[in-house]
Short mmCIF file of N, CA, C and O in Angstrom, two decimals:
data_model
loop_
_atom_site.label_atom_id
_atom_site.label_comp_id
_atom_site.label_asym_id
_atom_site.label_seq_id
_atom_site.Cartn_x
_atom_site.Cartn_y
_atom_site.Cartn_z
N THR B 22 -28.81 -58.09 35.10
CA THR B 22 -29.97 -57.80 34.27
C THR B 22 -29.59 -58.02 32.81
O THR B 22 -28.51 -57.63 32.39
N THR B 23 -30.49 -58.66 32.08
CA THR B 23 -30.27 -58.86 30.66
C THR B 23 -31.50 -58.44 29.88
O THR B 23 -32.62 -58.55 30.37
N SER B 24 -31.27 -57.93 28.69
CA SER B 24 -32.40 -57.59 27.82
C SER B 24 -32.57 -58.66 26.75
O SER B 24 -33.45 -58.57 25.91
N LYS B 25 -31.70 -59.69 26.78
CA LYS B 25 -31.82 -60.80 25.85
C LYS B 25 -33.00 -61.66 26.26
O LYS B 25 -33.38 -61.72 27.42
N GLY B 26 -33.58 -62.36 25.30
CA GLY B 26 -34.70 -63.24 25.59
C GLY B 26 -34.28 -64.39 26.50
O GLY B 26 -33.24 -64.99 26.32
N VAL B 27 -35.09 -64.67 27.49
CA VAL B 27 -34.84 -65.76 28.42
C VAL B 27 -36.04 -66.70 28.35
O VAL B 27 -37.18 -66.26 28.37
N THR B 28 -35.77 -68.00 28.24
CA THR B 28 -36.83 -69.00 28.24
C THR B 28 -36.56 -69.97 29.37
O THR B 28 -35.44 -70.45 29.54
N PHE B 29 -37.59 -70.25 30.15
CA PHE B 29 -37.51 -71.19 31.26
C PHE B 29 -38.62 -72.21 31.11
O PHE B 29 -39.77 -71.84 30.89
N ALA B 30 -38.29 -73.48 31.17
CA ALA B 30 -39.30 -74.53 31.09
C ALA B 30 -39.23 -75.36 32.36
O ALA B 30 -38.14 -75.68 32.85
N GLY B 31 -40.38 -75.69 32.91
CA GLY B 31 -40.41 -76.48 34.13
C GLY B 31 -41.73 -77.19 34.30
O GLY B 31 -42.68 -76.97 33.55
N SER B 32 -41.77 -78.06 35.30
CA SER B 32 -42.99 -78.80 35.62
C SER B 32 -43.47 -78.40 37.00
O SER B 32 -42.67 -78.22 37.92
N LEU B 33 -44.77 -78.29 37.13
CA LEU B 33 -45.40 -77.91 38.39
C LEU B 33 -46.37 -79.00 38.79
O LEU B 33 -47.08 -79.55 37.94
N ILE B 34 -46.43 -79.31 40.08
CA ILE B 34 -47.41 -80.28 40.57
C ILE B 34 -48.75 -79.56 40.67
O ILE B 34 -48.87 -78.51 41.30
N TYR B 35 -49.76 -80.15 40.03
CA TYR B 35 -51.07 -79.50 39.99
C TYR B 35 -51.71 -79.52 41.37
O TYR B 35 -51.72 -80.52 42.06
N ASN B 36 -52.26 -78.38 41.76
CA ASN B 36 -53.04 -78.26 42.99
C ASN B 36 -54.03 -77.12 42.80
O ASN B 36 -54.17 -76.60 41.69
N ASP B 37 -54.71 -76.73 43.84
CA ASP B 37 -55.71 -75.67 43.70
C ASP B 37 -55.18 -74.30 44.11
O ASP B 37 -55.94 -73.40 44.42
N ASP B 38 -53.87 -74.13 44.11
CA ASP B 38 -53.24 -72.87 44.48
C ASP B 38 -53.62 -71.77 43.48
O ASP B 38 -53.66 -71.98 42.27
N VAL B 39 -53.91 -70.58 43.99
CA VAL B 39 -54.33 -69.44 43.17
C VAL B 39 -53.24 -69.07 42.16
O VAL B 39 -53.54 -68.75 41.00
N ASP B 40 -51.98 -69.10 42.58
CA ASP B 40 -50.89 -68.73 41.67
C ASP B 40 -50.76 -69.72 40.51
O ASP B 40 -50.52 -69.33 39.37
N LEU B 41 -50.93 -71.01 40.80
CA LEU B 41 -50.87 -72.01 39.73
C LEU B 41 -52.02 -71.80 38.74
O LEU B 41 -51.82 -71.87 37.53
N GLU B 42 -53.18 -71.52 39.26
CA GLU B 42 -54.33 -71.26 38.38
C GLU B 42 -54.08 -70.02 37.51
O GLU B 42 -54.45 -69.99 36.34
N ALA B 43 -53.41 -69.00 38.06
CA ALA B 43 -53.09 -67.80 37.29
C ALA B 43 -52.10 -68.12 36.16
O ALA B 43 -52.24 -67.61 35.05
N VAL B 44 -51.11 -68.97 36.44
CA VAL B 44 -50.15 -69.38 35.40
C VAL B 44 -50.87 -70.14 34.30
O VAL B 44 -50.66 -69.90 33.11
N ARG B 45 -51.74 -71.07 34.69
CA ARG B 45 -52.50 -71.85 33.69
C ARG B 45 -53.37 -70.93 32.84
O ARG B 45 -53.42 -71.07 31.62
N ALA B 46 -54.05 -69.98 33.46
CA ALA B 46 -54.89 -69.04 32.72
C ALA B 46 -54.04 -68.19 31.78
O ALA B 46 -54.43 -67.95 30.63
N GLY B 47 -52.87 -67.75 32.25
CA GLY B 47 -51.98 -66.95 31.41
C GLY B 47 -51.49 -67.73 30.21
O GLY B 47 -51.34 -67.18 29.11
N ALA B 48 -51.24 -69.03 30.40
CA ALA B 48 -50.79 -69.86 29.28
C ALA B 48 -51.92 -70.03 28.25
O ALA B 48 -51.66 -70.04 27.05
N TRP B 49 -53.14 -70.16 28.70
CA TRP B 49 -54.28 -70.29 27.78
C TRP B 49 -54.50 -68.99 27.00
O TRP B 49 -54.81 -69.01 25.82
N ASP B 50 -54.34 -67.85 27.70
CA ASP B 50 -54.63 -66.54 27.10
C ASP B 50 -53.43 -65.89 26.43
O ASP B 50 -53.58 -64.93 25.69
N GLY B 51 -52.21 -66.35 26.76
CA GLY B 51 -51.00 -65.70 26.26
C GLY B 51 -50.75 -64.37 26.95
O GLY B 51 -50.23 -63.44 26.35
N THR B 52 -51.12 -64.30 28.22
CA THR B 52 -51.04 -63.05 28.98
C THR B 52 -49.64 -62.83 29.55
O THR B 52 -49.09 -63.69 30.22
N GLN B 53 -49.08 -61.66 29.27
CA GLN B 53 -47.80 -61.25 29.85
C GLN B 53 -48.04 -60.75 31.27
O GLN B 53 -48.99 -60.03 31.54
N ASP B 54 -47.16 -61.14 32.19
CA ASP B 54 -47.31 -60.69 33.57
C ASP B 54 -45.93 -60.70 34.23
O ASP B 54 -44.97 -61.22 33.67
N ASP B 55 -45.86 -60.13 35.42
CA ASP B 55 -44.63 -60.15 36.20
C ASP B 55 -44.53 -61.50 36.92
O ASP B 55 -45.50 -61.92 37.58
N TYR B 56 -43.38 -62.17 36.79
CA TYR B 56 -43.17 -63.45 37.45
C TYR B 56 -41.82 -63.47 38.14
O TYR B 56 -40.87 -62.84 37.67
N THR B 57 -41.75 -64.20 39.24
CA THR B 57 -40.50 -64.52 39.91
C THR B 57 -40.36 -66.03 39.86
O THR B 57 -41.24 -66.75 40.34
N ILE B 58 -39.30 -66.51 39.24
CA ILE B 58 -39.06 -67.95 39.10
C ILE B 58 -37.92 -68.30 40.05
O ILE B 58 -36.81 -67.78 39.92
N LEU B 59 -38.21 -69.17 41.03
CA LEU B 59 -37.23 -69.58 42.03
C LEU B 59 -36.69 -70.95 41.69
O LEU B 59 -37.45 -71.85 41.33
N TYR B 60 -35.39 -71.13 41.84
CA TYR B 60 -34.73 -72.40 41.58
C TYR B 60 -34.54 -73.19 42.88
O TYR B 60 -33.44 -73.41 43.34
N GLY B 61 -35.60 -73.57 43.50
CA GLY B 61 -35.56 -74.44 44.67
C GLY B 61 -34.62 -73.97 45.76
O GLY B 61 -34.56 -72.80 46.10
N ALA B 62 -33.85 -74.91 46.29
CA ALA B 62 -33.02 -74.68 47.46
C ALA B 62 -31.83 -73.77 47.21
O ALA B 62 -31.23 -73.27 48.15
N THR B 63 -31.46 -73.54 45.94
CA THR B 63 -30.26 -72.73 45.67
C THR B 63 -30.47 -71.26 45.95
O THR B 63 -29.52 -70.53 46.17
N GLY B 64 -31.72 -70.80 45.89
CA GLY B 64 -32.00 -69.39 46.09
C GLY B 64 -31.86 -68.55 44.84
O GLY B 64 -32.17 -67.36 44.85
N GLU B 65 -31.40 -69.14 43.73
CA GLU B 65 -31.30 -68.39 42.48
C GLU B 65 -32.70 -68.04 42.00
O GLU B 65 -33.65 -68.81 42.17
N LYS B 66 -32.86 -66.86 41.42
CA LYS B 66 -34.17 -66.49 40.91
C LYS B 66 -34.06 -65.60 39.68
O LYS B 66 -33.04 -64.93 39.47
N LEU B 67 -35.12 -65.63 38.89
CA LEU B 67 -35.28 -64.77 37.73
C LEU B 67 -36.53 -63.94 37.96
O LEU B 67 -37.56 -64.47 38.37
N GLU B 68 -36.44 -62.64 37.69
CA GLU B 68 -37.60 -61.76 37.86
C GLU B 68 -37.77 -60.93 36.60
O GLU B 68 -36.80 -60.38 36.07
N GLY B 69 -39.00 -60.84 36.12
CA GLY B 69 -39.27 -60.03 34.94
C GLY B 69 -40.64 -60.30 34.39
O GLY B 69 -41.47 -60.98 35.01
N LYS B 70 -40.88 -59.75 33.21
CA LYS B 70 -42.15 -59.96 32.51
C LYS B 70 -42.00 -61.19 31.62
O LYS B 70 -41.09 -61.24 30.80
N PHE B 71 -42.88 -62.15 31.81
CA PHE B 71 -42.86 -63.39 31.05
C PHE B 71 -44.25 -63.68 30.50
O PHE B 71 -45.25 -63.24 31.07
N VAL B 72 -44.28 -64.45 29.43
CA VAL B 72 -45.53 -64.98 28.89
C VAL B 72 -45.46 -66.50 29.06
O VAL B 72 -44.57 -67.14 28.49
N PRO B 73 -46.36 -67.08 29.88
CA PRO B 73 -46.37 -68.54 29.98
C PRO B 73 -47.01 -69.13 28.73
O PRO B 73 -47.99 -68.59 28.20
N ASN B 74 -46.46 -70.23 28.24
CA ASN B 74 -47.01 -70.86 27.04
C ASN B 74 -46.62 -72.34 27.02
O ASN B 74 -45.91 -72.80 27.89
N GLY B 75 -47.08 -73.05 26.01
CA GLY B 75 -46.72 -74.45 25.87
C GLY B 75 -47.22 -75.32 27.00
O GLY B 75 -46.56 -76.28 27.39
N LEU B 76 -48.40 -75.01 27.54
CA LEU B 76 -48.95 -75.77 28.67
C LEU B 76 -49.24 -77.21 28.26
O LEU B 76 -49.86 -77.46 27.22
N SER B 77 -48.76 -78.14 29.06
CA SER B 77 -48.98 -79.57 28.81
C SER B 77 -49.23 -80.25 30.15
O SER B 77 -48.43 -80.12 31.08
N ASP B 78 -50.35 -80.97 30.27
CA ASP B 78 -50.69 -81.67 31.50
C ASP B 78 -50.42 -83.16 31.36
O ASP B 78 -50.63 -83.74 30.30
N THR B 79 -49.99 -83.76 32.46
CA THR B 79 -49.80 -85.21 32.53
C THR B 79 -50.69 -85.74 33.64
O THR B 79 -50.57 -85.31 34.79
N ALA B 80 -51.60 -86.64 33.28
CA ALA B 80 -52.53 -87.21 34.25
C ALA B 80 -52.37 -88.73 34.23
O ALA B 80 -53.01 -89.42 33.44
N PRO B 81 -51.51 -89.27 35.10
CA PRO B 81 -51.27 -90.71 35.09
C PRO B 81 -52.52 -91.50 35.46
O PRO B 81 -53.33 -91.07 36.27
N MET B 82 -52.65 -92.66 34.84
CA MET B 82 -53.81 -93.52 35.09
C MET B 82 -53.73 -94.21 36.45
O MET B 82 -54.72 -94.71 36.95
N ASP B 83 -52.54 -94.25 37.06
CA ASP B 83 -52.38 -94.99 38.31
C ASP B 83 -52.73 -94.17 39.55
O ASP B 83 -52.48 -94.60 40.68
N GLY B 84 -53.28 -92.97 39.37
CA GLY B 84 -53.69 -92.16 40.51
C GLY B 84 -52.61 -91.27 41.08
O GLY B 84 -52.85 -90.56 42.06
N ASN B 85 -51.42 -91.28 40.50
CA ASN B 85 -50.37 -90.37 40.96
C ASN B 85 -50.76 -88.93 40.65
O ASN B 85 -51.72 -88.68 39.93
N VAL B 86 -50.00 -88.00 41.17
CA VAL B 86 -50.33 -86.58 41.02
C VAL B 86 -50.30 -86.13 39.57
O VAL B 86 -49.54 -86.65 38.75
N VAL B 87 -51.15 -85.17 39.27
CA VAL B 87 -51.18 -84.54 37.96
C VAL B 87 -50.13 -83.44 37.95
O VAL B 87 -50.00 -82.68 38.92
N SER B 88 -49.35 -83.35 36.88
CA SER B 88 -48.36 -82.28 36.78
C SER B 88 -48.59 -81.50 35.49
O SER B 88 -49.18 -82.01 34.54
N SER B 89 -48.18 -80.26 35.52
CA SER B 89 -48.29 -79.38 34.36
C SER B 89 -46.90 -78.90 33.98
O SER B 89 -46.13 -78.47 34.84
N SER B 90 -46.57 -79.00 32.71
CA SER B 90 -45.32 -78.43 32.19
C SER B 90 -45.67 -77.13 31.48
O SER B 90 -46.68 -77.05 30.78
N VAL B 91 -44.84 -76.14 31.68
CA VAL B 91 -45.09 -74.84 31.06
C VAL B 91 -43.76 -74.17 30.76
O VAL B 91 -42.76 -74.41 31.44
N THR B 92 -43.74 -73.37 29.71
CA THR B 92 -42.57 -72.61 29.34
C THR B 92 -42.86 -71.13 29.56
O THR B 92 -43.95 -70.65 29.22
N PHE B 93 -41.92 -70.42 30.15
CA PHE B 93 -42.04 -68.97 30.35
C PHE B 93 -41.04 -68.30 29.41
O PHE B 93 -39.85 -68.58 29.47
N SER B 94 -41.53 -67.40 28.57
CA SER B 94 -40.66 -66.65 27.64
C SER B 94 -40.67 -65.19 28.06
O SER B 94 -41.74 -64.59 28.23
N SER B 95 -39.47 -64.62 28.23
CA SER B 95 -39.40 -63.22 28.67
C SER B 95 -39.83 -62.28 27.56
O SER B 95 -39.71 -62.57 26.38
N SER B 96 -40.35 -61.15 27.99
CA SER B 96 -40.76 -60.12 27.04
C SER B 96 -40.25 -58.76 27.51
O SER B 96 -40.94 -57.78 27.47
N GLY B 97 -39.02 -58.76 27.96
CA GLY B 97 -38.39 -57.54 28.43
C GLY B 97 -37.17 -57.90 29.27
O GLY B 97 -36.68 -59.03 29.21
N ALA B 98 -36.70 -56.95 30.03
CA ALA B 98 -35.51 -57.18 30.86
C ALA B 98 -35.79 -58.22 31.93
O ALA B 98 -36.88 -58.27 32.48
N VAL B 99 -34.80 -59.06 32.21
CA VAL B 99 -34.89 -60.08 33.25
C VAL B 99 -33.74 -59.86 34.22
O VAL B 99 -32.59 -59.71 33.81
N VAL B 100 -34.08 -59.84 35.52
CA VAL B 100 -33.07 -59.69 36.56
C VAL B 100 -32.79 -61.08 37.15
O VAL B 100 -33.72 -61.77 37.58
N ARG B 101 -31.52 -61.47 37.13
CA ARG B 101 -31.10 -62.75 37.70
C ARG B 101 -30.37 -62.52 39.01
O ARG B 101 -29.42 -61.74 39.07
N THR B 102 -30.84 -63.18 40.07
CA THR B 102 -30.14 -63.17 41.35
C THR B 102 -29.46 -64.52 41.48
O THR B 102 -30.15 -65.55 41.53
N PRO B 103 -28.12 -64.55 41.49
CA PRO B 103 -27.39 -65.83 41.55
C PRO B 103 -27.70 -66.59 42.84
O PRO B 103 -28.16 -66.02 43.82
N HIS B 104 -27.38 -67.90 42.82
CA HIS B 104 -27.60 -68.72 44.00
C HIS B 104 -26.72 -68.25 45.13
O HIS B 104 -25.70 -67.59 44.93
N THR B 105 -27.14 -68.58 46.33
CA THR B 105 -26.39 -68.14 47.52
C THR B 105 -25.72 -69.30 48.20
O THR B 105 -26.03 -70.42 47.99
#
């Protein structure tokens, strides 16, 4: 657990998932919420209160998938579970 500020930036593939819509809404509003950020197959994760911000969408003209980039900034203690 750390009380130092943690920033995580990543890209998400856009879909109609409720959780993705909540992240997008939080980035528009600057809403702090509880998030768990998983690092794919490694099993490492960060858990804590984050504010999503810096939302940026990429919509390619060739019909490929739309992706959203977002940054999560912690606003309190963050618990890190190392990879397994």
